[in-house]
PDB file of C-alpha atoms in Angstrom:
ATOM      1  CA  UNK A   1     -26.371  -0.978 -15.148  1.00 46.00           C
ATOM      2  CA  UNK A   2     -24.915   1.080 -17.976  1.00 51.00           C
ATOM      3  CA  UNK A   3     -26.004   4.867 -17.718  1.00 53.00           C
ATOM      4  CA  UNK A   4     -27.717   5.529 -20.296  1.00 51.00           C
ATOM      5  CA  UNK A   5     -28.097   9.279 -21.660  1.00 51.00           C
ATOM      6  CA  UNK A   6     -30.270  10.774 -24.141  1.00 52.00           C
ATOM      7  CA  UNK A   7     -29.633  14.035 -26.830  1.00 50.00           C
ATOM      8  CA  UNK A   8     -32.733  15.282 -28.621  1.00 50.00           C
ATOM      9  CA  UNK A   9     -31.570  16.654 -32.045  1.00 46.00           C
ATOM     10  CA  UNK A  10     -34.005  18.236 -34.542  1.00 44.00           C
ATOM     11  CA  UNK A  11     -32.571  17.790 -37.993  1.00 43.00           C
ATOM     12  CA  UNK A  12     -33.934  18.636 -41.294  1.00 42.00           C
ATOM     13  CA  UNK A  13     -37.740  19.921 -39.460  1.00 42.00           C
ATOM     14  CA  UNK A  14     -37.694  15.756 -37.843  1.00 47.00           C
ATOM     15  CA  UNK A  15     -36.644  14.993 -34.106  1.00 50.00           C
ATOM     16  CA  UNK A  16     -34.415  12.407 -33.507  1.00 52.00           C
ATOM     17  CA  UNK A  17     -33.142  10.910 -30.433  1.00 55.00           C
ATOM     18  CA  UNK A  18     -29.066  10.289 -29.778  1.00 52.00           C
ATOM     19  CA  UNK A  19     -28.338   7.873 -27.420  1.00 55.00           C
ATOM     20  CA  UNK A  20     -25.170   6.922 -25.641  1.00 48.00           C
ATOM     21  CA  UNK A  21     -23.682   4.834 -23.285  1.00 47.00           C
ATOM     22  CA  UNK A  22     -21.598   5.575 -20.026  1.00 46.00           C
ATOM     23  CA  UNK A  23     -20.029   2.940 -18.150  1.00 46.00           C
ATOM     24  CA  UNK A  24     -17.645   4.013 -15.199  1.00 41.00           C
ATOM     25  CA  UNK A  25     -14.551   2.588 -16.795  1.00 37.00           C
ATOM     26  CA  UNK A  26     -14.994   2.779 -20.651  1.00 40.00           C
ATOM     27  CA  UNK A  27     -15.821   6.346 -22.651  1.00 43.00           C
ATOM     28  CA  UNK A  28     -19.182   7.293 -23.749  1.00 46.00           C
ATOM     29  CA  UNK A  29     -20.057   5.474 -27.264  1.00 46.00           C
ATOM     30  CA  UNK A  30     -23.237   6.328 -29.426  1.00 48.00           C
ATOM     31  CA  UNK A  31     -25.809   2.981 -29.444  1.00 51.00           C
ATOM     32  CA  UNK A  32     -29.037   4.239 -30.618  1.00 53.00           C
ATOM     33  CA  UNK A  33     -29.807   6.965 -33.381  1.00 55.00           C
ATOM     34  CA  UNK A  34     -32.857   7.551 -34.607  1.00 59.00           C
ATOM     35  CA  UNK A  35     -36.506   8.762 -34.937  1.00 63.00           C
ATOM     36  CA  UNK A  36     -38.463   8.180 -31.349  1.00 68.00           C
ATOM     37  CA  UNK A  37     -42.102   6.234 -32.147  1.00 69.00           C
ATOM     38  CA  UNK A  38     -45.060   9.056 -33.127  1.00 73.00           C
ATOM     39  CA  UNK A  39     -45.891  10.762 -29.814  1.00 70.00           C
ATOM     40  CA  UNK A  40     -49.367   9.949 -28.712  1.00 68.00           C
ATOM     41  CA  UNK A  41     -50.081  11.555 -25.430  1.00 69.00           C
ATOM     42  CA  UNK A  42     -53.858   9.608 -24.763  1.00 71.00           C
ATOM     43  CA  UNK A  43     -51.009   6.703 -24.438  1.00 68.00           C
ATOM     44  CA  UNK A  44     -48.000   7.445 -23.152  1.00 70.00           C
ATOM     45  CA  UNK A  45     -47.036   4.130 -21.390  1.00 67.00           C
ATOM     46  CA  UNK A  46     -47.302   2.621 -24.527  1.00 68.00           C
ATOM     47  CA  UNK A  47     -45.209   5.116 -26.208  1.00 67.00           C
ATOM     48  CA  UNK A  48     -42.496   4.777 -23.250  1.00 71.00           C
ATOM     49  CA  UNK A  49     -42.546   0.774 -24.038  1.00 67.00           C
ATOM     50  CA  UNK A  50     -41.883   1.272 -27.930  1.00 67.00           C
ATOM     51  CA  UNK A  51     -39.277   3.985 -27.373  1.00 67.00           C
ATOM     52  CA  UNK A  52     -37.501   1.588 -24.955  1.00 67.00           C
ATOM     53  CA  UNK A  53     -37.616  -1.611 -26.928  1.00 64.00           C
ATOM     54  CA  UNK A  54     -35.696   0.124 -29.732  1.00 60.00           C
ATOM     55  CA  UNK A  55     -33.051   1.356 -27.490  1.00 62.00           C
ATOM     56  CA  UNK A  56     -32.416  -1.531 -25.839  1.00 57.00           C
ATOM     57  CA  UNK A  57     -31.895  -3.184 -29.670  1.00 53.00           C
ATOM     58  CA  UNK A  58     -28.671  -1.263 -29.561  1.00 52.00           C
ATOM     59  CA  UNK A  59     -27.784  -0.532 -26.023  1.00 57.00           C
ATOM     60  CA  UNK A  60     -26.160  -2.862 -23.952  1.00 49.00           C
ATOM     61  CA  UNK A  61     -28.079  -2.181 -20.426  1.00 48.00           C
ATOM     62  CA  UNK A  62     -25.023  -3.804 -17.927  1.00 47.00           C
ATOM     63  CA  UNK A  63     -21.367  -2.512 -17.944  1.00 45.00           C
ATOM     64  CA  UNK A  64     -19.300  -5.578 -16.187  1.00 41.00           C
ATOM     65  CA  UNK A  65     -16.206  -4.202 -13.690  1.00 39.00           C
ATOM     66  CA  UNK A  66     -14.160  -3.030 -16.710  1.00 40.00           C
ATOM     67  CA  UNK A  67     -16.401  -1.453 -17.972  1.00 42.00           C
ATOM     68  CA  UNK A  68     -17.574  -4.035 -21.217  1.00 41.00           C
ATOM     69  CA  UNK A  69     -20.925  -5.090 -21.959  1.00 46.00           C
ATOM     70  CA  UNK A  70     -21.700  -8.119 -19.746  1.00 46.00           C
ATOM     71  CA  UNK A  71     -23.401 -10.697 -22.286  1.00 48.00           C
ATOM     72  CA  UNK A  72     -23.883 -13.054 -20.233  1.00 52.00           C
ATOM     73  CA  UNK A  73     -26.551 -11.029 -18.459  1.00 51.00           C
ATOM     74  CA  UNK A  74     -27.779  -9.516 -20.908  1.00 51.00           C
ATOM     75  CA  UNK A  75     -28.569 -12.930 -22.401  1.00 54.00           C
ATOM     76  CA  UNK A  76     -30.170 -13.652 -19.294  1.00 62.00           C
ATOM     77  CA  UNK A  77     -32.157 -11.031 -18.734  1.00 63.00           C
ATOM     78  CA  UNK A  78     -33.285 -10.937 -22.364  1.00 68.00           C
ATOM     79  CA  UNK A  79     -35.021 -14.150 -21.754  1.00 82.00           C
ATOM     80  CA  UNK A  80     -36.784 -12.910 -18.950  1.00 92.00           C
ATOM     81  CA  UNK A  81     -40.423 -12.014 -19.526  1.00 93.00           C
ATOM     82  CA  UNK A  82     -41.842  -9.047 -18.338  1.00 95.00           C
ATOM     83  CA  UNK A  83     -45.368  -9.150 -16.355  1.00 95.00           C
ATOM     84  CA  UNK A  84     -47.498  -6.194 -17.686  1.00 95.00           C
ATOM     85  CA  UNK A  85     -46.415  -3.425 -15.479  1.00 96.00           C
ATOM     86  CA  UNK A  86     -44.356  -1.480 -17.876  1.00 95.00           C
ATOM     87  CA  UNK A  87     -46.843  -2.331 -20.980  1.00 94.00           C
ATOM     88  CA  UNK A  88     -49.934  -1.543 -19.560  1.00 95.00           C
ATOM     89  CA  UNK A  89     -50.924  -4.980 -20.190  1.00 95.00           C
ATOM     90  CA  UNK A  90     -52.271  -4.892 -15.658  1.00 97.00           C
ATOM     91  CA  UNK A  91     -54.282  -2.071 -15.793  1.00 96.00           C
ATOM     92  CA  UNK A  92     -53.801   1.020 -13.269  1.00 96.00           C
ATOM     93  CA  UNK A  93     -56.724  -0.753 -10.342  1.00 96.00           C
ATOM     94  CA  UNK A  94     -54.449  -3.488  -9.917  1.00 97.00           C
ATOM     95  CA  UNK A  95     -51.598  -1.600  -8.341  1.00 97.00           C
ATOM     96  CA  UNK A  96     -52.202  -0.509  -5.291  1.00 96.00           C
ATOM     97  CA  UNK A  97     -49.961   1.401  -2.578  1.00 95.00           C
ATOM     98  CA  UNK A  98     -50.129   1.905   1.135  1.00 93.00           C
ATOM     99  CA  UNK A  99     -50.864   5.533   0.560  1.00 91.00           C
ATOM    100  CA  UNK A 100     -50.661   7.717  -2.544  1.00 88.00           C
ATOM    101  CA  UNK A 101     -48.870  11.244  -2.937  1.00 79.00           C
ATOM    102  CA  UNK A 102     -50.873  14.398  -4.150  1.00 77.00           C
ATOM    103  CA  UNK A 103     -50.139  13.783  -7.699  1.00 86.00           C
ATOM    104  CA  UNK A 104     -47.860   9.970  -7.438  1.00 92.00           C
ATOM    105  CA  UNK A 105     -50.499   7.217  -7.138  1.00 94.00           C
ATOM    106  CA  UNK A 106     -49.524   3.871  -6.912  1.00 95.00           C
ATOM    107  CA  UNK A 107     -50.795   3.472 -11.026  1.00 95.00           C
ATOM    108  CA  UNK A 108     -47.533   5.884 -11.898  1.00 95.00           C
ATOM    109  CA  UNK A 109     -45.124   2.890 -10.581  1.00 96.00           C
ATOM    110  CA  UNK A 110     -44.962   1.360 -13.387  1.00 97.00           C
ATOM    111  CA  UNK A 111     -40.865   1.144 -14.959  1.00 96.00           C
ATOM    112  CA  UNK A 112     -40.174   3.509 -17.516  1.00 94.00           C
ATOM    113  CA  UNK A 113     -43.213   5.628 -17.024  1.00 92.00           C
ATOM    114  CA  UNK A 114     -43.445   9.263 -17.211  1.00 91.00           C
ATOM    115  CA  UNK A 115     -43.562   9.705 -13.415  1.00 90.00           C
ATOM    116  CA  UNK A 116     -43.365   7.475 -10.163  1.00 94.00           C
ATOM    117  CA  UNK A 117     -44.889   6.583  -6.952  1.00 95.00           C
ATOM    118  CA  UNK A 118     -44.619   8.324  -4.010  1.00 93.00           C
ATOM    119  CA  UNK A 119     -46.171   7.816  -0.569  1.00 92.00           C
ATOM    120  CA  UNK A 120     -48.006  10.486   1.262  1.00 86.00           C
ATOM    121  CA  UNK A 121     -45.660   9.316   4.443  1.00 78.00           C
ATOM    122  CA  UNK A 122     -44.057   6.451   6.049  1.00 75.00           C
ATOM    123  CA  UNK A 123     -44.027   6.183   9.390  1.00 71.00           C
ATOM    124  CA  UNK A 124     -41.582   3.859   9.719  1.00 71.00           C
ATOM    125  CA  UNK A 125     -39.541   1.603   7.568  1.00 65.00           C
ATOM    126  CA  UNK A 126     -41.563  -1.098   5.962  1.00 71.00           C
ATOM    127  CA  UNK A 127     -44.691   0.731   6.724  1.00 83.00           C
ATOM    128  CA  UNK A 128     -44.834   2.306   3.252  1.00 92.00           C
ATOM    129  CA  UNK A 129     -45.516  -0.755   0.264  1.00 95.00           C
ATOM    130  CA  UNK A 130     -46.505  -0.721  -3.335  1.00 97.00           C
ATOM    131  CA  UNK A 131     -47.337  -3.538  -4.986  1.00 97.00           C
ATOM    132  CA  UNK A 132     -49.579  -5.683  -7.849  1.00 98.00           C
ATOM    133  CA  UNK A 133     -52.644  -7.788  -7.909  1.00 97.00           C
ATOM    134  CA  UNK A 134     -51.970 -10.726 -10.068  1.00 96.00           C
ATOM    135  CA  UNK A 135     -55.051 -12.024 -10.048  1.00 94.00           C
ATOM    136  CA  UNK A 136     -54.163 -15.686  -9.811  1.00 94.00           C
ATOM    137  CA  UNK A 137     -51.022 -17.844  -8.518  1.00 94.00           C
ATOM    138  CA  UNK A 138     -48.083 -16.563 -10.903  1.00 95.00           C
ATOM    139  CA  UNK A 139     -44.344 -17.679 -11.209  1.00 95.00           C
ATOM    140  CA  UNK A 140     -42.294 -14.691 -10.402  1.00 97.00           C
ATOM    141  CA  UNK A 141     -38.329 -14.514 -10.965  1.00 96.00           C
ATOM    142  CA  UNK A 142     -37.259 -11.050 -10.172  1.00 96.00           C
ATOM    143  CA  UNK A 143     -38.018  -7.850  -9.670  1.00 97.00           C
ATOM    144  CA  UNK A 144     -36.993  -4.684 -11.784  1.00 97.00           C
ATOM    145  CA  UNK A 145     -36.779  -1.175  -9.655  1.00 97.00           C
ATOM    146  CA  UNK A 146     -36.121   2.300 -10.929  1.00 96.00           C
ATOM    147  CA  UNK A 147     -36.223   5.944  -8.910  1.00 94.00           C
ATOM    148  CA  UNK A 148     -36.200   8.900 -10.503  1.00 91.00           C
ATOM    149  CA  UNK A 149     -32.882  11.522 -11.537  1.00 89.00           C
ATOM    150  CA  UNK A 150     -34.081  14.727 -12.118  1.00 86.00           C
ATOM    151  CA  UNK A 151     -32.153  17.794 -12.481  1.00 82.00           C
ATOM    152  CA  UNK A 152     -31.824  19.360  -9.186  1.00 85.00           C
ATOM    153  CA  UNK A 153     -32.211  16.269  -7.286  1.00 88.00           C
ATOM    154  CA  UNK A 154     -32.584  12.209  -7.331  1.00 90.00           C
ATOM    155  CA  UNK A 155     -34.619   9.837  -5.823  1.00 93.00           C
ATOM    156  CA  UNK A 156     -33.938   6.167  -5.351  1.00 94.00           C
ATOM    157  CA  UNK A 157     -34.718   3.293  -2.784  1.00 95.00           C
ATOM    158  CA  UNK A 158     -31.904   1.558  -2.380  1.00 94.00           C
ATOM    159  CA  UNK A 159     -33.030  -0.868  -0.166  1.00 96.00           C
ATOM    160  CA  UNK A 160     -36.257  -2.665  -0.220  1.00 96.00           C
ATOM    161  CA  UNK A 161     -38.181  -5.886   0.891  1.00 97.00           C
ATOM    162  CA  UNK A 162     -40.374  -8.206  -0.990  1.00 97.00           C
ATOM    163  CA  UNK A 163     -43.409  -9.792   0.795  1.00 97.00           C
ATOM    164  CA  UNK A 164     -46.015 -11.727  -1.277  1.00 97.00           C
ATOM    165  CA  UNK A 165     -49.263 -13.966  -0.926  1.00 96.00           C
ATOM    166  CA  UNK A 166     -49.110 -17.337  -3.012  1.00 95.00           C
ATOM    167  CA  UNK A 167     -52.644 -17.824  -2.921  1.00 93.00           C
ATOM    168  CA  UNK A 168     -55.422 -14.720  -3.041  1.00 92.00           C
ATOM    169  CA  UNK A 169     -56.561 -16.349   0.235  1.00 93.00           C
ATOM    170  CA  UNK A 170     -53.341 -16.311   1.603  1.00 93.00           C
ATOM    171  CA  UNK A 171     -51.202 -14.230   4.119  1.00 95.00           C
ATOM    172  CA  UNK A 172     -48.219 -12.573   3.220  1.00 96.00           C
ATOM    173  CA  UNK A 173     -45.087 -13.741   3.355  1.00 96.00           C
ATOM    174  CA  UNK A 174     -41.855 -12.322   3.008  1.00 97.00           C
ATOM    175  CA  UNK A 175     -38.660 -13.594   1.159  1.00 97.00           C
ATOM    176  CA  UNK A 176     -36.442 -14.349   3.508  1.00 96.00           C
ATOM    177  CA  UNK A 177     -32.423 -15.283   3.782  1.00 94.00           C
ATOM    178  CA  UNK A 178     -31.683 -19.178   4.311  1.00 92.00           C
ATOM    179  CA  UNK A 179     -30.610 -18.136   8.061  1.00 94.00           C
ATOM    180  CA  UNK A 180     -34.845 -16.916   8.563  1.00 94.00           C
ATOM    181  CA  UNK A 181     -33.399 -13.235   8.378  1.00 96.00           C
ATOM    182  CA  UNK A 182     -36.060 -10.999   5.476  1.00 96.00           C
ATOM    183  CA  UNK A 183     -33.955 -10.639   2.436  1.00 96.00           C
ATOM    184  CA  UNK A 184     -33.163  -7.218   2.230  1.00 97.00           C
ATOM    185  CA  UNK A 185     -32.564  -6.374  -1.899  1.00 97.00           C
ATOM    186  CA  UNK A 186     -30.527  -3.616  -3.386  1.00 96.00           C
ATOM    187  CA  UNK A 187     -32.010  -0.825  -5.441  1.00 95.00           C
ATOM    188  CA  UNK A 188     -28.634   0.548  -7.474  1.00 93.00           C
ATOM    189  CA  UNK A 189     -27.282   3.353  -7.500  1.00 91.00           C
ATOM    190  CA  UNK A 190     -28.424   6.515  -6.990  1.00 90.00           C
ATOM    191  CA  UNK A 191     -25.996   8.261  -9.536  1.00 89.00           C
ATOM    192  CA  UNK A 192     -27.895   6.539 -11.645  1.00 89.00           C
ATOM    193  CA  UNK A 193     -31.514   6.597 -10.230  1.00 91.00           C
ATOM    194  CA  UNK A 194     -33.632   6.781 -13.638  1.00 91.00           C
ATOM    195  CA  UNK A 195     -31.636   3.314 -14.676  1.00 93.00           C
ATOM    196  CA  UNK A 196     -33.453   0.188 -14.207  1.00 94.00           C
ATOM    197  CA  UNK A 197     -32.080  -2.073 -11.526  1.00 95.00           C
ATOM    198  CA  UNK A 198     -32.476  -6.136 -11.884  1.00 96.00           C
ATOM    199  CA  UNK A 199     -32.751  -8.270  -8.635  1.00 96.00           C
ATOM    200  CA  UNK A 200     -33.429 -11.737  -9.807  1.00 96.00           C
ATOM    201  CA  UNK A 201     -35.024 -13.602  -6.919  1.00 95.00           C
ATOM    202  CA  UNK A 202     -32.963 -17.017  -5.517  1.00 92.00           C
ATOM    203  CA  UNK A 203     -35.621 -19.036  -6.239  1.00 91.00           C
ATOM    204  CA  UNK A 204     -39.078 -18.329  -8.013  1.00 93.00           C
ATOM    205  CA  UNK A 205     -41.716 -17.357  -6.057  1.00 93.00           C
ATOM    206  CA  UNK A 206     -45.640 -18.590  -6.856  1.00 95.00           C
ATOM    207  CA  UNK A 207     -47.446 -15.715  -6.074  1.00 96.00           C
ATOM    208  CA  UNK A 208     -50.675 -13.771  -6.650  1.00 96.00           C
ATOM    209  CA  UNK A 209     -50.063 -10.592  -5.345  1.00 97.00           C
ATOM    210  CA  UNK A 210     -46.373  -9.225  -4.759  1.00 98.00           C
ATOM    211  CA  UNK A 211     -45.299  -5.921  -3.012  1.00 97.00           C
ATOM    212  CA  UNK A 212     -42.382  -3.600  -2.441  1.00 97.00           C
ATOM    213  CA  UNK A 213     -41.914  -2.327   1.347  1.00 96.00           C
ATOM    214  CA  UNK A 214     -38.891   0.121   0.632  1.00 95.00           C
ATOM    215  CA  UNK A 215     -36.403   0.135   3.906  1.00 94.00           C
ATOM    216  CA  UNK A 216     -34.078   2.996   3.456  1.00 93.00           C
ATOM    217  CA  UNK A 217     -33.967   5.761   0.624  1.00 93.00           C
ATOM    218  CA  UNK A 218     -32.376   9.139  -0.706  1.00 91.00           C
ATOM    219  CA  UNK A 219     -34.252  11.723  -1.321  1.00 87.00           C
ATOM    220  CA  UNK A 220     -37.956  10.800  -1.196  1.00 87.00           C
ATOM    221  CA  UNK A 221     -38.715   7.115  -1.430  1.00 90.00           C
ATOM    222  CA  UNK A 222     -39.810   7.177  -5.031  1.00 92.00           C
ATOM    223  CA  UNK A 223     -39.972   4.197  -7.393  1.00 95.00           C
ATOM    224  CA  UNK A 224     -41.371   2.425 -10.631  1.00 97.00           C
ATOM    225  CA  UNK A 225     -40.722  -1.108 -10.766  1.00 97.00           C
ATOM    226  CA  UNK A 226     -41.746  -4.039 -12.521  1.00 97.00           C
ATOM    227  CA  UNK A 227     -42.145  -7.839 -12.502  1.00 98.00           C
ATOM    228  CA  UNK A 228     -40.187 -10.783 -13.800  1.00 96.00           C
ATOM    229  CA  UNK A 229     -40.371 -14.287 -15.268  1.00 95.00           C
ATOM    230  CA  UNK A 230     -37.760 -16.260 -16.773  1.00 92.00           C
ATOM    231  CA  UNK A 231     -37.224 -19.881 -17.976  1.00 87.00           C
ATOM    232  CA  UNK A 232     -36.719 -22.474 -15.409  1.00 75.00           C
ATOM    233  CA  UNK A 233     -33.310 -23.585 -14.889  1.00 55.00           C
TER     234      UNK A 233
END
């Protein structure tokens, strides 16, 4: 994913917001500039979902190995349609965790919020989930994740398992490999943590509920995430 960076500048009494670019092999390049959306804190996921969709009118969010824009995923994951998490459109009871930190409950998971979730403890690997009610059987393409880079430290899950029931009334099942091995998916980079990470799924699941069982971390095992569908092929 590119790295995105953002410069708060206050000019003439306004705020605007400078954004740039920084891909590994290519030098940082200005590709949004402009006013942010009027702050309204009784709303702030849907101030974080505004902000966003006028960055990403300008900024590529992919740098391929040489460090260009990489179109043709762009195009593809611009015809993806996001599930609700990020909008607010599933509201906070539908996202549920396998335990909630002090002040990180499983409603803060949602990409591009203000915060994250974070489990009060996982006893072992897999033992620790987050995940989304549905509410009925749902065609699901891929999964966005995101940790969080603060200043004096990051946190990212860079690896993590998907399990998922296809019916309410069903069990849970987990993607697997084609050799019956659980597909174990890759959560970026934590250089980056705070940039969204795209895993689109081999084949589209039908599910109703879908969770996150993060497998191995840095930092605390922190994440925001949401869900995808896109066109069939």
């Amino acid at each position: 994913m590119a790295c995105l960076q953002a410069l708060m500048v206050v000019t003439m009494l306004k705020v605007a917001v400078l954004v740039f670019m920084d891909c590994a092999e290519s030098k940082a390049r200005v590709c949004f500039f402009g006013q942010p959306p009027e702050l309204d804190a009784a709303d702030m996921h849907q101030w974080t979902a505004q902000f966003m969709e006028l960055v990403w009118k300008g900024c590529p969010r992919q740098c391929s190995a040489s460090g260009a824009s990489n179109d043709d995923h762009f195009a593809k994951e611009d015809s993806c349609q996001r599930l609700g998490l990020e909008d607010g459109t599933i509201p906070d009871e539908r996202i549920r965790a396998s335990s909630d930190g002090d002040f990180n409950p499983a409603a803060m998971g949602r990409l591009n919020g203000p915060s994250n979730w974070s489990p009060t403890y996982c006893l072992r690997p897999t033992s620790c989930w987050i995940g989304v009610d549905l509410l009925q059987t749902t065609r699901v393409s891929g999964v966005i994740t995101q940790g969080n880079k603060l200043v004096w430290a990051s946190h990212l899950v860079t690896e993590f398992q998907v399990s998922y029931k296809p019916t309410p009334s069903s069990s849970y099942e987990y993607i697997k490999e084609t050799n019956g091995d659980i597909k174990l998916f890759d959560g970026g980079d934590v250089n980056s943590a705070s940039t969204p990470h795209t895993n689109y799924f081999n084949q589209s699941l039908m599910a109703s509920t879908v969770r996150i069982h993060p497998t191995v971390y840095i930092g605390k095992p922190v994440l925001r995430f949401e869900l995808i569908q896109c066109p069939m092929d």
